[in-house]
Amino acid sequence: MHIEFGSQIRKVLVIGLGQLGLPVAKYVKERGFETFGYDINPGRMEDAEKSFGIKSIDKFDEIDVFILCVSTHDPNDEYTPFVDGLFSLAQKISREAKNGSLVSIESTIPKGTSKKIFELLNHRLHVAHAPHRWYSLEEDIHGVNQVRVIGGVSDCCLKVALQFYDSGNEALEFDDDTITKNTSNSRRITSLGIPMHPVSEIEIAELTKIIENADRYMQIAFSEDLYLYCQANNVNFSELRDSLNTKWNVNILEPRDGVGGHCLPKDTKMFLQSSKSIKSKILMAAMEVDNDYRRFREMRGYRMVPSAINNHK
Ligand SMILES: NC(=O)c1ccc[n+]([C@@H]2O[C@H](COP(=O)([O-])OP(=O)(O)OC[C@H]3O[C@@H](n4cnc5c(N)ncnc54)[C@H](O)[C@@H]3O)[C@@H](O)[C@H]2O)c1
């Protein structure tokens, strides 16, 4: 199975039009692709159409690229990983999509998920994983087009995905059914123009995302640990932190209300669950520290700020 960029990539469907999927769809449309949206929540599709002219679609047979941005937490517990929605979506794509299209998973997923999706697609479509680093509070600098890691289930999946995403690709132009470079009377189409960091195994891409969030979790937990130490030993935490951070390679964070948002706990769990034999002791300790810190705050009756504000990026 082989897909040449340009001759086929025109119609892009973003699935999951939530906090992440909506700016992704908007960006893809701005780059000149014919962009569609799909969400199990009809209200999300209406909003996307009204706000950004993203057309809704139910049938998947003409789509060249599927970008999956669906949630990957348990609907009843936002801290628990859950990929069943992604798998049922893969089954729908498998039934309806044409051969050779690209399925790019941008949601955060546990190690091994991309290959399971490739199986569900009966090896008929290309599968890549390009996890997001999008950050809602600093969308201008940490938005859709910041540097991203990308992996493919096979070399040709990676190649097709890089042609779609990578800022290193030349602009291509198309008229009607053929795409050629620099023809007149043709509409200009480019790649998504995102600087990508390709990796040789798709599991590296899966792990990169969940470990970067686990790393953030650990840094916050260390600041909580220091804070509890200071409370127990009558030391001024703020002054200690300021003084520590005068060193070039030290960056102690603020503990605030504890590890904020649902992504850091969820993704840290995804990483811990990715190994049956050996679990990261330091991360398990970090989770314990976060629990202790939260209990301490509750006992002191501290006001909790909304998690979006406390969302440690
Ligand atoms: N929001 C962020 O800042 C951010 C950053 C990086 C990565 N991520 C990851 O991106 C993914 C999406 O996060 P989000 O914050 O946009 O979530 P969200 O809850 O805001 O949006 C998810 C959307 O997916 C839809 N959906 C769920 N299951 C579906 C299905 N089977 N078919 C179609 N639509 C479905 C939901 O209706 C919802 O509109 C998650 O894996 C998250 O970890 C999010």
Tab-separated table of C-alpha atoms in Angstrom, residues 17-229:
chain	number	residue	atom	x	y	z
A	17	LEU	CA	-13.879	18.918	18.539
A	18	GLY	CA	-13.108	19.698	22.174
A	19	GLN	CA	-10.492	21.911	23.766
A	20	LEU	CA	-7.765	20.499	21.523
A	21	GLY	CA	-9.654	19.419	18.389
A	22	LEU	CA	-11.310	22.763	17.709
A	23	PRO	CA	-8.062	24.783	17.382
A	24	VAL	CA	-6.583	21.894	15.382
A	25	ALA	CA	-9.503	21.981	12.901
A	26	LYS	CA	-9.255	25.763	12.659
A	27	TYR	CA	-5.523	25.525	11.953
A	28	VAL	CA	-5.888	22.771	9.333
A	29	LYS	CA	-8.538	24.849	7.546
A	30	GLU	CA	-6.334	27.943	7.611
A	31	ARG	CA	-3.584	25.896	5.934
A	32	GLY	CA	-5.862	25.394	2.927
A	33	PHE	CA	-7.151	21.852	3.382
A	34	GLU	CA	-10.821	21.062	2.972
A	35	THR	CA	-11.584	20.514	6.630
A	36	PHE	CA	-14.411	18.587	8.258
A	37	GLY	CA	-15.285	17.865	11.866
A	38	TYR	CA	-16.924	14.976	13.670
A	39	ASP	CA	-17.870	14.603	17.330
A	40	ILE	CA	-20.236	12.348	19.243
A	41	ASN	CA	-21.567	15.520	20.834
A	42	PRO	CA	-23.680	17.292	18.135
A	43	GLY	CA	-23.365	20.608	20.021
A	44	ARG	CA	-19.598	20.552	19.435
A	45	MET	CA	-20.142	20.120	15.675
A	46	GLU	CA	-22.612	23.019	15.603
A	47	ASP	CA	-20.150	25.271	17.473
A	48	ALA	CA	-17.311	24.332	15.103
A	49	GLU	CA	-19.433	25.130	12.069
A	50	LYS	CA	-20.726	28.406	13.515
A	51	SER	CA	-17.375	29.633	14.845
A	52	PHE	CA	-14.924	28.477	12.183
A	53	GLY	CA	-16.909	27.127	9.237
A	54	ILE	CA	-15.833	23.542	9.948
A	55	LYS	CA	-18.307	21.382	8.049
A	56	SER	CA	-19.721	18.371	9.832
A	57	ILE	CA	-19.635	14.975	8.191
A	58	ASP	CA	-20.961	11.524	9.098
A	59	LYS	CA	-19.581	9.385	6.286
A	60	PHE	CA	-15.860	8.801	6.185
A	61	ASP	CA	-15.400	7.333	2.704
A	62	GLU	CA	-13.780	10.335	0.984
A	63	ILE	CA	-11.435	11.411	3.766
A	64	ASP	CA	-7.674	11.463	3.083
A	65	VAL	CA	-6.478	12.257	6.602
A	66	PHE	CA	-8.194	11.524	9.902
A	67	ILE	CA	-6.864	13.498	12.870
A	68	LEU	CA	-8.007	11.944	16.136
A	69	CYS	CA	-8.363	14.405	19.030
A	70	VAL	CA	-10.873	12.542	21.204
A	71	SER	CA	-10.662	12.427	24.973
A	72	THR	CA	-8.724	9.537	26.495
A	73	HIS	CA	-10.017	9.589	30.060
A	74	ASP	CA	-12.767	7.555	31.701
A	75	PRO	CA	-16.057	9.497	31.333
A	76	ASN	CA	-16.730	8.802	35.045
A	77	ASP	CA	-13.234	9.637	36.284
A	78	GLU	CA	-11.116	12.170	34.436
A	79	TYR	CA	-7.930	10.955	36.154
A	80	THR	CA	-8.215	7.434	34.748
A	81	PRO	CA	-6.975	6.540	31.247
A	82	PHE	CA	-9.607	5.129	28.875
A	83	VAL	CA	-9.132	4.398	25.176
A	84	ASP	CA	-12.312	2.461	24.342
A	85	GLY	CA	-13.748	5.531	22.549
A	86	LEU	CA	-10.677	5.631	20.343
A	87	PHE	CA	-11.042	1.925	19.543
A	88	SER	CA	-14.729	2.197	18.610
A	89	LEU	CA	-13.826	5.127	16.398
A	90	ALA	CA	-11.139	3.025	14.708
A	91	GLN	CA	-13.815	0.398	13.984
A	92	LYS	CA	-16.022	3.010	12.302
A	93	ILE	CA	-13.057	4.277	10.266
A	94	SER	CA	-12.162	0.700	9.368
A	95	ARG	CA	-15.673	0.068	8.016
A	96	GLU	CA	-15.955	3.289	6.034
A	97	ALA	CA	-12.556	4.690	5.023
A	98	LYS	CA	-10.857	4.121	1.693
A	99	ASN	CA	-7.550	2.272	1.460
A	100	GLY	CA	-4.338	4.158	2.140
A	101	SER	CA	-5.728	7.165	4.020
A	102	LEU	CA	-3.741	8.461	6.973
A	103	VAL	CA	-4.980	8.142	10.547
A	104	SER	CA	-3.022	10.457	12.799
A	105	ILE	CA	-3.618	10.072	16.511
A	106	GLU	CA	-3.066	13.388	18.277
A	107	SER	CA	-4.784	12.373	21.529
A	108	THR	CA	-2.547	11.266	24.381
A	109	ILE	CA	-2.485	7.459	24.455
A	110	PRO	CA	-0.908	4.579	26.380
A	111	LYS	CA	2.053	2.747	24.871
A	112	GLY	CA	0.899	0.128	22.357
A	113	THR	CA	-2.364	1.892	21.396
A	114	SER	CA	-1.290	2.971	17.881
A	115	LYS	CA	-0.461	-0.575	16.836
A	116	LYS	CA	-3.801	-1.834	18.204
A	117	ILE	CA	-5.537	0.798	16.090
A	118	PHE	CA	-3.528	-0.307	13.050
A	119	GLU	CA	-4.835	-3.851	13.688
A	120	LEU	CA	-8.419	-2.602	13.982
A	121	LEU	CA	-7.950	-0.858	10.644
A	122	ASN	CA	-6.926	-4.211	9.132
A	123	HIS	CA	-3.610	-2.703	8.001
A	124	ARG	CA	-5.521	-0.865	5.257
A	125	LEU	CA	-4.657	2.670	6.399
A	126	HIS	CA	-1.481	4.436	7.475
A	127	VAL	CA	-1.232	5.121	11.201
A	128	ALA	CA	0.918	7.788	12.847
A	129	HIS	CA	1.055	9.327	16.292
A	130	ALA	CA	1.801	13.049	16.652
A	131	PRO	CA	0.981	13.839	20.272
A	132	HIS	CA	0.154	17.399	21.234
A	133	ARG	CA	1.895	19.939	23.413
A	134	TRP	CA	-0.873	22.474	22.970
A	135	TYR	CA	-1.362	24.625	26.065
A	136	SER	CA	-4.601	26.584	26.410
A	137	LEU	CA	-3.222	29.405	28.553
A	138	GLU	CA	-0.376	30.206	26.150
A	139	GLU	CA	-1.891	29.257	22.811
A	140	ASP	CA	0.091	31.931	20.955
A	141	ILE	CA	3.449	30.337	21.787
A	142	HIS	CA	2.436	26.767	22.672
A	143	GLY	CA	-0.293	26.192	20.113
A	144	VAL	CA	-0.948	23.751	17.280
A	145	ASN	CA	2.210	24.463	15.275
A	146	GLN	CA	4.946	24.134	17.868
A	147	VAL	CA	7.594	21.435	17.490
A	148	ARG	CA	6.081	17.945	17.867
A	149	VAL	CA	7.346	14.386	18.023
A	150	ILE	CA	5.965	11.984	15.428
A	151	GLY	CA	6.158	8.213	14.907
A	152	GLY	CA	4.614	5.836	12.381
A	153	VAL	CA	3.531	2.198	12.664
A	154	SER	CA	5.824	1.559	9.687
A	155	ASP	CA	8.324	3.608	7.677
A	156	CYS	CA	5.779	4.378	4.972
A	157	CYS	CA	3.232	5.543	7.600
A	158	LEU	CA	5.847	7.911	8.991
A	159	LYS	CA	6.778	9.161	5.534
A	160	VAL	CA	3.173	9.938	4.595
A	161	ALA	CA	2.554	11.621	7.952
A	162	LEU	CA	5.695	13.742	7.689
A	163	GLN	CA	4.679	14.907	4.252
A	164	PHE	CA	1.356	16.024	5.681
A	165	TYR	CA	2.720	17.724	8.804
A	166	ASP	CA	6.252	18.825	8.315
A	167	SER	CA	7.263	22.425	7.791
A	168	GLY	CA	10.229	21.222	5.710
A	169	ASN	CA	7.951	20.304	2.799
A	170	GLU	CA	7.659	22.515	-0.222
A	171	ALA	CA	4.339	24.040	-1.092
A	172	LEU	CA	2.453	22.005	-3.641
A	173	GLU	CA	-0.295	23.159	-5.923
A	174	PHE	CA	-3.298	21.383	-7.348
A	175	ASP	CA	-5.919	21.813	-9.995
A	176	ASP	CA	-8.840	19.420	-10.088
A	177	ASP	CA	-7.475	15.905	-9.742
A	178	THR	CA	-3.751	16.266	-10.074
A	179	ILE	CA	-1.200	17.987	-7.945
A	180	THR	CA	1.898	19.359	-9.545
A	181	LYS	CA	4.498	21.772	-8.359
A	182	ASN	CA	4.279	25.387	-9.494
A	183	THR	CA	1.617	25.072	-12.178
A	184	SER	CA	-0.406	28.091	-13.129
A	185	ASN	CA	-4.212	28.136	-12.675
A	186	SER	CA	-3.871	25.932	-9.650
A	187	ARG	CA	-4.810	26.281	-6.014
A	188	ARG	CA	-1.932	26.381	-3.569
A	189	ILE	CA	-1.755	23.723	-0.890
A	190	THR	CA	0.947	23.225	1.667
A	191	SER	CA	1.704	20.826	4.431
A	192	LEU	CA	0.558	21.768	7.911
A	193	GLY	CA	3.890	23.569	8.297
A	194	ILE	CA	4.662	22.162	11.731
A	195	PRO	CA	8.279	21.409	12.703
A	196	MET	CA	8.298	17.674	13.462
A	197	HIS	CA	10.795	15.493	15.288
A	198	PRO	CA	10.466	11.996	13.768
A	199	VAL	CA	11.260	8.923	15.842
A	200	SER	CA	11.992	5.414	14.614
A	201	GLU	CA	9.353	3.551	16.685
A	202	ILE	CA	5.790	4.714	17.283
A	203	GLU	CA	6.065	3.622	20.930
A	204	ILE	CA	8.748	6.301	21.406
A	205	ALA	CA	6.219	8.936	20.326
A	206	GLU	CA	3.582	7.452	22.667
A	207	LEU	CA	6.004	7.371	25.574
A	208	THR	CA	7.406	10.846	24.898
A	209	LYS	CA	4.063	12.507	25.542
A	210	ILE	CA	3.161	10.639	28.695
A	211	ILE	CA	6.679	10.869	30.127
A	212	GLU	CA	6.944	14.616	29.516
A	213	ASN	CA	3.754	14.995	31.557
A	214	ALA	CA	5.067	12.549	34.179
A	215	ASP	CA	8.228	14.663	34.397
A	216	ARG	CA	6.123	17.759	34.995
A	217	TYR	CA	4.144	15.849	37.642
A	218	MET	CA	7.369	14.931	39.400
A	219	GLN	CA	8.693	18.496	39.382
A	220	ILE	CA	5.473	19.805	40.921
A	221	ALA	CA	5.452	16.991	43.500
A	222	PHE	CA	9.011	17.887	44.502
A	223	SER	CA	7.942	21.472	45.160
A	224	GLU	CA	5.017	20.128	47.248
A	225	ASP	CA	7.460	17.937	49.147
A	226	LEU	CA	9.691	20.917	49.903
A	227	TYR	CA	6.683	22.968	50.935
A	228	LEU	CA	5.591	20.273	53.439
A	229	TYR	CA	9.169	20.069	54.709
